[in-house]
Amino acid sequence: MTTNLVPNDSLLTDTPEQGRALAIKLARLIIKATQPDEATRVRLREQYANDAVMLIQIAQVVATEFATIAAANGYWNRKPT
Amino acid sequence: MTTNLVPNDSLLTDTPEQGRALAIKLARLIIKATQPDEATRVRLREQYANDAVMLIQIAQVVATEFATIAAANGYWNRKPT
Amino acid sequence: MTTNLVPNDSLLTDTPEQGRALAIKLARLIIKATQPDEATRVRLREQYANDAVMLIQIAQVVATEFATIAAANGYWNRKPT
Amino acid sequence: MTTNLVPNDSLLTDTPEQGRALAIKLARLIIKATQPDEATRVRLREQYANDAVMLIQIAQVVATEFATIAAANGYWNRKPT
Amino acid sequence: MTTNLVPNDSLLTDTPEQGRALAIKLARLIIKATQPDEATRVRLREQYANDAVMLIQIAQVVATEFATIAAANGYWNRKPT
Amino acid sequence: MTTNLVPNDSLLTDTPEQGRALAIKLARLIIKATQPDEATRVRLREQYANDAVMLIQIAQVVATEFATIAAANGYWNRKPT
């Protein structure tokens, strides 16, 4: 099956580093689903990569996606509560 | 019963990919409930699909909806904590 | 007792569909509590129903309210983790 | 002891209705702590009660506060998961 | 050890009131870490204390910090679920 | 293995203070991944360190990242619920 929204159709990763990369990817794939035109996305990416407010907002999205991924992965070895 | 806000009236999906698609759908159905006029929504969609800030904000909404859906689905096989 | 902020004074609903409707209602009742004047609210509603940014922000609020409602309802039958 | 940030120094309420009222109160008390001048707050309140964007942002804050209060209160009788 | 980001290097407080105060403090210390210059911070604080939008955004940050602090403190006696 | 998104590829820290520092670092590394050019980032950092709105938004991102880190670390000794 082709997946367009979740690579490998799984939230599980081996490490936090890979979890962060997945969080970035999930955010990008939502933007791709909302704006399928590649040329438009390239133009918009140029905008937000050079705008402080938008960079911070992207960081907010990634933080939110990562919270879910981290929970799915048992925080890659959580300390006992 | 007709459902206008949750397809199949369930948060459960078979896969993360389907969970992401549901998250997008849930967000769209709230916008539809708030702005029922189809022509207006088409016009507004044209706006936000071409605006970097709005695309990022949509990604934020989807990330929030997905967190709930992922929790409902036991993260589609969560690693042990 | 009159309730102005939570219909039936309960977060429990029979279905996810009803949970989404409650999330919308909770958000509206906060706006009503903050701006009690009906005529003003009607005017503002006209604004945000026709503004893409505001529609997305409303979707964000509803997503946040729904996360709480879904948790309260055990996600209407959560899959085992 | 005087409390300026949490009425009765407790997150527990008897009902969801009271929990929503507490969420509104908690948000207001943070604004009061940040801007102690009553006259300034009255002026700003006039602004945000008549601005659609700000009303939605206030709803977002209340939704976030309420999530914590609801968790503290066991969701006022949560359904079994 | 000197701590610049968390007073007493702990999230635990005796009461919700103290938990709110800690949430405000945590937010301020992040702003201090990002903008170390005292004079600049004083100037910016003057701005946001007199701007309705920014006051609401500060309330949002505090609500988010408080959610974590409340969880760390077992909600200062949570009701049974 | 080189890690570009998570220092030491772990969410675990010894103390809350270190957890806050990690939260700041995680946010910065996402911005770096989105805008790899050092000179551009320095220019943008100058902007947001002197803008009240952006400072508050950064605090919001850090609060969100910290919530995940705190959960991963069992809140550095959570009180019993």
PDB file of N, CA and C in Angstrom, chain B:
ATOM      1  N   MET B   1     -27.725   6.751  11.616  1.00  0.00           N
ATOM      2  CA  MET B   1     -27.599   8.159  12.012  1.00  0.00           C
ATOM      3  C   MET B   1     -26.586   8.872  11.114  1.00  0.00           C
ATOM      4  N   THR B   2     -26.921  10.054  10.716  1.00  0.00           N
ATOM      5  CA  THR B   2     -25.981  10.835   9.921  1.00  0.00           C
ATOM      6  C   THR B   2     -24.920  11.442  10.833  1.00  0.00           C
ATOM      7  N   THR B   3     -23.686  11.349  10.416  1.00  0.00           N
ATOM      8  CA  THR B   3     -22.625  12.013  11.172  1.00  0.00           C
ATOM      9  C   THR B   3     -21.999  13.084  10.288  1.00  0.00           C
ATOM     10  N   ASN B   4     -21.884  14.255  10.867  1.00  0.00           N
ATOM     11  CA  ASN B   4     -21.329  15.380  10.119  1.00  0.00           C
ATOM     12  C   ASN B   4     -19.958  15.789  10.611  1.00  0.00           C
ATOM     13  N   LEU B   5     -19.573  15.249  11.755  1.00  0.00           N
ATOM     14  CA  LEU B   5     -18.330  15.710  12.383  1.00  0.00           C
ATOM     15  C   LEU B   5     -17.262  14.620  12.502  1.00  0.00           C
ATOM     16  N   VAL B   6     -17.697  13.357  12.511  1.00  0.00           N
ATOM     17  CA  VAL B   6     -16.748  12.235  12.622  1.00  0.00           C
ATOM     18  C   VAL B   6     -17.168  11.125  11.657  1.00  0.00           C
ATOM     19  N   PRO B   7     -16.382  10.890  10.605  1.00  0.00           N
ATOM     20  CA  PRO B   7     -16.723   9.806   9.671  1.00  0.00           C
ATOM     21  C   PRO B   7     -16.849   8.465  10.407  1.00  0.00           C
ATOM     22  N   ASN B   8     -17.906   7.733  10.159  1.00  0.00           N
ATOM     23  CA  ASN B   8     -18.170   6.439  10.812  1.00  0.00           C
ATOM     24  C   ASN B   8     -18.309   6.534  12.335  1.00  0.00           C
ATOM     25  N   ASP B   9     -18.350   7.772  12.816  1.00  0.00           N
ATOM     26  CA  ASP B   9     -18.503   8.001  14.259  1.00  0.00           C
ATOM     27  C   ASP B   9     -17.517   7.206  15.110  1.00  0.00           C
ATOM     28  N   SER B  10     -16.268   7.151  14.665  1.00  0.00           N
ATOM     29  CA  SER B  10     -15.257   6.403  15.410  1.00  0.00           C
ATOM     30  C   SER B  10     -13.879   7.030  15.226  1.00  0.00           C
ATOM     31  N   LEU B  11     -13.071   6.939  16.293  1.00  0.00           N
ATOM     32  CA  LEU B  11     -11.691   7.431  16.212  1.00  0.00           C
ATOM     33  C   LEU B  11     -10.723   6.314  15.847  1.00  0.00           C
ATOM     34  N   LEU B  12     -11.236   5.108  15.754  1.00  0.00           N
ATOM     35  CA  LEU B  12     -10.354   3.956  15.529  1.00  0.00           C
ATOM     36  C   LEU B  12     -10.064   3.751  14.043  1.00  0.00           C
ATOM     37  N   THR B  13      -8.800   3.559  13.742  1.00  0.00           N
ATOM     38  CA  THR B  13      -8.392   3.275  12.366  1.00  0.00           C
ATOM     39  C   THR B  13      -7.433   2.084  12.389  1.00  0.00           C
ATOM     40  N   ASP B  14      -7.223   1.502  11.245  1.00  0.00           N
ATOM     41  CA  ASP B  14      -6.335   0.336  11.193  1.00  0.00           C
ATOM     42  C   ASP B  14      -4.863   0.710  11.269  1.00  0.00           C
ATOM     43  N   THR B  15      -4.538   1.872  10.745  1.00  0.00           N
ATOM     44  CA  THR B  15      -3.127   2.235  10.632  1.00  0.00           C
ATOM     45  C   THR B  15      -2.905   3.714  10.950  1.00  0.00           C
ATOM     46  N   PRO B  16      -1.636   4.089  11.244  1.00  0.00           N
ATOM     47  CA  PRO B  16      -1.284   5.507  11.414  1.00  0.00           C
ATOM     48  C   PRO B  16      -1.618   6.335  10.172  1.00  0.00           C
ATOM     49  N   GLU B  17      -1.354   5.797   9.002  1.00  0.00           N
ATOM     50  CA  GLU B  17      -1.697   6.509   7.764  1.00  0.00           C
ATOM     51  C   GLU B  17      -3.179   6.902   7.754  1.00  0.00           C
ATOM     52  N   GLN B  18      -4.036   5.953   8.087  1.00  0.00           N
ATOM     53  CA  GLN B  18      -5.466   6.256   8.128  1.00  0.00           C
ATOM     54  C   GLN B  18      -5.789   7.228   9.266  1.00  0.00           C
ATOM     55  N   GLY B  19      -5.014   7.142  10.328  1.00  0.00           N
ATOM     56  CA  GLY B  19      -5.199   8.070  11.440  1.00  0.00           C
ATOM     57  C   GLY B  19      -4.886   9.511  11.037  1.00  0.00           C
ATOM     58  N   ARG B  20      -3.851   9.684  10.251  1.00  0.00           N
ATOM     59  CA  ARG B  20      -3.526  11.028   9.749  1.00  0.00           C
ATOM     60  C   ARG B  20      -4.633  11.544   8.833  1.00  0.00           C
ATOM     61  N   ALA B  21      -5.112  10.658   7.971  1.00  0.00           N
ATOM     62  CA  ALA B  21      -6.192  11.067   7.066  1.00  0.00           C
ATOM     63  C   ALA B  21      -7.432  11.476   7.864  1.00  0.00           C
ATOM     64  N   LEU B  22      -7.699  10.737   8.940  1.00  0.00           N
ATOM     65  CA  LEU B  22      -8.841  11.093   9.796  1.00  0.00           C
ATOM     66  C   LEU B  22      -8.617  12.442  10.474  1.00  0.00           C
ATOM     67  N   ALA B  23      -7.388  12.697  10.904  1.00  0.00           N
ATOM     68  CA  ALA B  23      -7.077  13.987  11.544  1.00  0.00           C
ATOM     69  C   ALA B  23      -7.354  15.147  10.587  1.00  0.00           C
ATOM     70  N   ILE B  24      -6.946  14.976   9.343  1.00  0.00           N
ATOM     71  CA  ILE B  24      -7.216  16.020   8.336  1.00  0.00           C
ATOM     72  C   ILE B  24      -8.722  16.201   8.161  1.00  0.00           C
ATOM     73  N   LYS B  25      -9.412  15.084   8.101  1.00  0.00           N
ATOM     74  CA  LYS B  25     -10.865  15.107   7.894  1.00  0.00           C
ATOM     75  C   LYS B  25     -11.587  15.791   9.053  1.00  0.00           C
ATOM     76  N   LEU B  26     -11.194  15.457  10.275  1.00  0.00           N
ATOM     77  CA  LEU B  26     -11.837  16.064  11.451  1.00  0.00           C
ATOM     78  C   LEU B  26     -11.683  17.586  11.430  1.00  0.00           C
ATOM     79  N   ALA B  27     -10.488  18.044  11.075  1.00  0.00           N
ATOM     80  CA  ALA B  27     -10.250  19.487  11.019  1.00  0.00           C
ATOM     81  C   ALA B  27     -11.139  20.127   9.954  1.00  0.00           C
ATOM     82  N   ARG B  28     -11.225  19.483   8.802  1.00  0.00           N
ATOM     83  CA  ARG B  28     -12.047  20.044   7.724  1.00  0.00           C
ATOM     84  C   ARG B  28     -13.528  20.105   8.098  1.00  0.00           C
ATOM     85  N   LEU B  29     -13.985  19.109   8.823  1.00  0.00           N
ATOM     86  CA  LEU B  29     -15.406  19.072   9.170  1.00  0.00           C
ATOM     87  C   LEU B  29     -15.763  20.141  10.203  1.00  0.00           C
ATOM     88  N   ILE B  30     -14.796  20.542  11.021  1.00  0.00           N
ATOM     89  CA  ILE B  30     -15.050  21.655  11.943  1.00  0.00           C
ATOM     90  C   ILE B  30     -15.162  22.959  11.156  1.00  0.00           C
ATOM     91  N   ILE B  31     -14.285  23.118  10.186  1.00  0.00           N
ATOM     92  CA  ILE B  31     -14.353  24.321   9.355  1.00  0.00           C
ATOM     93  C   ILE B  31     -15.672  24.348   8.581  1.00  0.00           C
ATOM     94  N   LYS B  32     -16.091  23.184   8.122  1.00  0.00           N
ATOM     95  CA  LYS B  32     -17.373  23.091   7.408  1.00  0.00           C
ATOM     96  C   LYS B  32     -18.543  23.440   8.326  1.00  0.00           C
ATOM     97  N   ALA B  33     -18.469  22.991   9.575  1.00  0.00           N
ATOM     98  CA  ALA B  33     -19.549  23.300  10.528  1.00  0.00           C
ATOM     99  C   ALA B  33     -19.597  24.796  10.846  1.00  0.00           C
ATOM    100  N   THR B  34     -18.420  25.427  10.819  1.00  0.00           N
ATOM    101  CA  THR B  34     -18.350  26.854  11.150  1.00  0.00           C
ATOM    102  C   THR B  34     -18.702  27.723   9.945  1.00  0.00           C
ATOM    103  N   GLN B  35     -18.334  27.246   8.772  1.00  0.00           N
ATOM    104  CA  GLN B  35     -18.649  27.960   7.532  1.00  0.00           C
ATOM    105  C   GLN B  35     -19.318  26.970   6.571  1.00  0.00           C
ATOM    106  N   PRO B  36     -20.635  26.846   6.651  1.00  0.00           N
ATOM    107  CA  PRO B  36     -21.333  25.816   5.858  1.00  0.00           C
ATOM    108  C   PRO B  36     -21.385  26.116   4.351  1.00  0.00           C
ATOM    109  N   ASP B  37     -21.145  27.348   3.961  1.00  0.00           N
ATOM    110  CA  ASP B  37     -21.266  27.685   2.538  1.00  0.00           C
ATOM    111  C   ASP B  37     -20.084  27.159   1.720  1.00  0.00           C
ATOM    112  N   GLU B  38     -20.395  26.256   0.805  1.00  0.00           N
ATOM    113  CA  GLU B  38     -19.358  25.591   0.014  1.00  0.00           C
ATOM    114  C   GLU B  38     -18.513  26.581  -0.799  1.00  0.00           C
ATOM    115  N   ALA B  39     -19.168  27.527  -1.445  1.00  0.00           N
ATOM    116  CA  ALA B  39     -18.444  28.479  -2.297  1.00  0.00           C
ATOM    117  C   ALA B  39     -17.455  29.310  -1.480  1.00  0.00           C
ATOM    118  N   THR B  40     -17.884  29.721  -0.287  1.00  0.00           N
ATOM    119  CA  THR B  40     -16.981  30.491   0.582  1.00  0.00           C
ATOM    120  C   THR B  40     -15.774  29.640   0.989  1.00  0.00           C
ATOM    121  N   ARG B  41     -16.046  28.384   1.343  1.00  0.00           N
ATOM    122  CA  ARG B  41     -14.941  27.513   1.760  1.00  0.00           C
ATOM    123  C   ARG B  41     -13.938  27.299   0.622  1.00  0.00           C
ATOM    124  N   VAL B  42     -14.432  27.138  -0.587  1.00  0.00           N
ATOM    125  CA  VAL B  42     -13.526  26.952  -1.729  1.00  0.00           C
ATOM    126  C   VAL B  42     -12.621  28.176  -1.881  1.00  0.00           C
ATOM    127  N   ARG B  43     -13.214  29.348  -1.737  1.00  0.00           N
ATOM    128  CA  ARG B  43     -12.450  30.579  -1.852  1.00  0.00           C
ATOM    129  C   ARG B  43     -11.383  30.686  -0.748  1.00  0.00           C
ATOM    130  N   LEU B  44     -11.783  30.340   0.476  1.00  0.00           N
ATOM    131  CA  LEU B  44     -10.847  30.427   1.585  1.00  0.00           C
ATOM    132  C   LEU B  44      -9.738  29.376   1.464  1.00  0.00           C
ATOM    133  N   ARG B  45     -10.109  28.190   0.947  1.00  0.00           N
ATOM    134  CA  ARG B  45      -9.107  27.129   0.776  1.00  0.00           C
ATOM    135  C   ARG B  45      -8.027  27.579  -0.206  1.00  0.00           C
ATOM    136  N   GLU B  46      -8.451  28.246  -1.255  1.00  0.00           N
ATOM    137  CA  GLU B  46      -7.502  28.809  -2.227  1.00  0.00           C
ATOM    138  C   GLU B  46      -6.514  29.746  -1.512  1.00  0.00           C
ATOM    139  N   GLN B  47      -7.044  30.512  -0.566  1.00  0.00           N
ATOM    140  CA  GLN B  47      -6.169  31.417   0.196  1.00  0.00           C
ATOM    141  C   GLN B  47      -5.144  30.666   1.036  1.00  0.00           C
ATOM    142  N   TYR B  48      -5.636  29.742   1.872  1.00  0.00           N
ATOM    143  CA  TYR B  48      -4.689  29.158   2.813  1.00  0.00           C
ATOM    144  C   TYR B  48      -3.728  28.158   2.171  1.00  0.00           C
ATOM    145  N   ALA B  49      -4.119  27.597   1.029  1.00  0.00           N
ATOM    146  CA  ALA B  49      -3.203  26.676   0.339  1.00  0.00           C
ATOM    147  C   ALA B  49      -2.039  27.423  -0.302  1.00  0.00           C
ATOM    148  N   ASN B  50      -2.151  28.740  -0.376  1.00  0.00           N
ATOM    149  CA  ASN B  50      -1.090  29.528  -0.995  1.00  0.00           C
ATOM    150  C   ASN B  50      -0.447  30.503  -0.016  1.00  0.00           C
ATOM    151  N   ASP B  51      -0.657  30.264   1.241  1.00  0.00           N
ATOM    152  CA  ASP B  51      -0.114  31.157   2.262  1.00  0.00           C
ATOM    153  C   ASP B  51       0.699  30.320   3.250  1.00  0.00           C
ATOM    154  N   ALA B  52       1.959  30.646   3.379  1.00  0.00           N
ATOM    155  CA  ALA B  52       2.853  29.831   4.203  1.00  0.00           C
ATOM    156  C   ALA B  52       2.401  29.786   5.658  1.00  0.00           C
ATOM    157  N   VAL B  53       2.022  30.928   6.203  1.00  0.00           N
ATOM    158  CA  VAL B  53       1.614  30.969   7.608  1.00  0.00           C
ATOM    159  C   VAL B  53       0.403  30.066   7.857  1.00  0.00           C
ATOM    160  N   MET B  54      -0.568  30.159   6.962  1.00  0.00           N
ATOM    161  CA  MET B  54      -1.786  29.355   7.158  1.00  0.00           C
ATOM    162  C   MET B  54      -1.526  27.867   6.981  1.00  0.00           C
ATOM    163  N   LEU B  55      -0.651  27.517   6.046  1.00  0.00           N
ATOM    164  CA  LEU B  55      -0.317  26.097   5.883  1.00  0.00           C
ATOM    165  C   LEU B  55       0.304  25.536   7.161  1.00  0.00           C
ATOM    166  N   ILE B  56       1.148  26.333   7.787  1.00  0.00           N
ATOM    167  CA  ILE B  56       1.770  25.884   9.040  1.00  0.00           C
ATOM    168  C   ILE B  56       0.721  25.763  10.144  1.00  0.00           C
ATOM    169  N   GLN B  57      -0.220  26.698  10.183  1.00  0.00           N
ATOM    170  CA  GLN B  57      -1.272  26.634  11.207  1.00  0.00           C
ATOM    171  C   GLN B  57      -2.168  25.416  11.009  1.00  0.00           C
ATOM    172  N   ILE B  58      -2.426  25.079   9.752  1.00  0.00           N
ATOM    173  CA  ILE B  58      -3.204  23.864   9.481  1.00  0.00           C
ATOM    174  C   ILE B  58      -2.439  22.634   9.977  1.00  0.00           C
ATOM    175  N   ALA B  59      -1.147  22.624   9.722  1.00  0.00           N
ATOM    176  CA  ALA B  59      -0.333  21.507  10.206  1.00  0.00           C
ATOM    177  C   ALA B  59      -0.417  21.399  11.732  1.00  0.00           C
ATOM    178  N   GLN B  60      -0.511  22.539  12.404  1.00  0.00           N
ATOM    179  CA  GLN B  60      -0.638  22.539  13.865  1.00  0.00           C
ATOM    180  C   GLN B  60      -1.966  21.914  14.307  1.00  0.00           C
ATOM    181  N   VAL B  61      -3.029  22.269  13.636  1.00  0.00           N
ATOM    182  CA  VAL B  61      -4.337  21.690  13.964  1.00  0.00           C
ATOM    183  C   VAL B  61      -4.323  20.179  13.755  1.00  0.00           C
ATOM    184  N   VAL B  62      -3.795  19.756  12.632  1.00  0.00           N
ATOM    185  CA  VAL B  62      -3.766  18.318  12.334  1.00  0.00           C
ATOM    186  C   VAL B  62      -2.929  17.569  13.366  1.00  0.00           C
ATOM    187  N   ALA B  63      -1.803  18.161  13.765  1.00  0.00           N
ATOM    188  CA  ALA B  63      -0.959  17.531  14.790  1.00  0.00           C
ATOM    189  C   ALA B  63      -1.727  17.340  16.095  1.00  0.00           C
ATOM    190  N   THR B  64      -2.551  18.326  16.433  1.00  0.00           N
ATOM    191  CA  THR B  64      -3.336  18.256  17.677  1.00  0.00           C
ATOM    192  C   THR B  64      -4.423  17.189  17.577  1.00  0.00           C
ATOM    193  N   GLU B  65      -5.126  17.158  16.469  1.00  0.00           N
ATOM    194  CA  GLU B  65      -6.157  16.127  16.273  1.00  0.00           C
ATOM    195  C   GLU B  65      -5.517  14.738  16.283  1.00  0.00           C
ATOM    196  N   PHE B  66      -4.373  14.634  15.644  1.00  0.00           N
ATOM    197  CA  PHE B  66      -3.722  13.327  15.532  1.00  0.00           C
ATOM    198  C   PHE B  66      -3.287  12.796  16.895  1.00  0.00           C
ATOM    199  N   ALA B  67      -2.871  13.674  17.774  1.00  0.00           N
ATOM    200  CA  ALA B  67      -2.468  13.236  19.111  1.00  0.00           C
ATOM    201  C   ALA B  67      -3.602  12.465  19.788  1.00  0.00           C
ATOM    202  N   THR B  68      -4.813  12.966  19.632  1.00  0.00           N
ATOM    203  CA  THR B  68      -5.978  12.306  20.225  1.00  0.00           C
ATOM    204  C   THR B  68      -6.267  10.974  19.538  1.00  0.00           C
ATOM    205  N   ILE B  69      -6.217  10.990  18.228  1.00  0.00           N
ATOM    206  CA  ILE B  69      -6.493   9.771  17.465  1.00  0.00           C
ATOM    207  C   ILE B  69      -5.451   8.695  17.776  1.00  0.00           C
ATOM    208  N   ALA B  70      -4.195   9.092  17.861  1.00  0.00           N
ATOM    209  CA  ALA B  70      -3.133   8.129  18.169  1.00  0.00           C
ATOM    210  C   ALA B  70      -3.345   7.508  19.550  1.00  0.00           C
ATOM    211  N   ALA B  71      -3.728   8.337  20.517  1.00  0.00           N
ATOM    212  CA  ALA B  71      -3.997   7.817  21.860  1.00  0.00           C
ATOM    213  C   ALA B  71      -5.166   6.835  21.826  1.00  0.00           C
ATOM    214  N   ALA B  72      -6.195   7.168  21.061  1.00  0.00           N
ATOM    215  CA  ALA B  72      -7.370   6.291  20.952  1.00  0.00           C
ATOM    216  C   ALA B  72      -7.015   4.938  20.360  1.00  0.00           C
ATOM    217  N   ASN B  73      -6.017   4.916  19.522  1.00  0.00           N
ATOM    218  CA  ASN B  73      -5.633   3.689  18.824  1.00  0.00           C
ATOM    219  C   ASN B  73      -4.433   2.988  19.471  1.00  0.00           C
ATOM    220  N   GLY B  74      -4.167   3.334  20.710  1.00  0.00           N
ATOM    221  CA  GLY B  74      -3.033   2.702  21.397  1.00  0.00           C
ATOM    222  C   GLY B  74      -1.749   2.886  20.613  1.00  0.00           C
ATOM    223  N   TYR B  75      -1.680   3.980  19.871  1.00  0.00           N
ATOM    224  CA  TYR B  75      -0.498   4.329  19.074  1.00  0.00           C
ATOM    225  C   TYR B  75      -0.161   3.239  18.045  1.00  0.00           C
ATOM    226  N   TRP B  76      -1.174   2.419  17.695  1.00  0.00           N
ATOM    227  CA  TRP B  76      -0.971   1.354  16.704  1.00  0.00           C
ATOM    228  C   TRP B  76       0.232   0.490  17.087  1.00  0.00           C
ATOM    229  N   ASN B  77       0.163  -0.009  18.313  1.00  0.00           N
ATOM    230  CA  ASN B  77       1.223  -0.839  18.881  1.00  0.00           C
ATOM    231  C   ASN B  77       2.342  -0.019  19.495  1.00  0.00           C
ATOM    232  N   ARG B  78       2.086   0.382  20.707  1.00  0.00           N
ATOM    233  CA  ARG B  78       3.085   1.195  21.411  1.00  0.00           C
ATOM    234  C   ARG B  78       4.180   0.297  21.969  1.00  0.00           C
ATOM    235  N   LYS B  79       5.394   0.813  21.933  1.00  0.00           N
ATOM    236  CA  LYS B  79       6.494   0.116  22.597  1.00  0.00           C
ATOM    237  C   LYS B  79       6.283   0.151  24.098  1.00  0.00           C
ATOM    238  N   PRO B  80       6.709  -0.900  24.773  1.00  0.00           N
ATOM    239  CA  PRO B  80       6.577  -0.880  26.237  1.00  0.00           C
ATOM    240  C   PRO B  80       7.431   0.222  26.849  1.00  0.00           C
ATOM    241  N   THR B  81       6.870   0.859  27.867  1.00  0.00           N
ATOM    242  CA  THR B  81       7.588   1.949  28.542  1.00  0.00           C
ATOM    243  C   THR B  81       8.631   1.358  29.472  1.00  0.00           C
TER     244      THR B  81
END
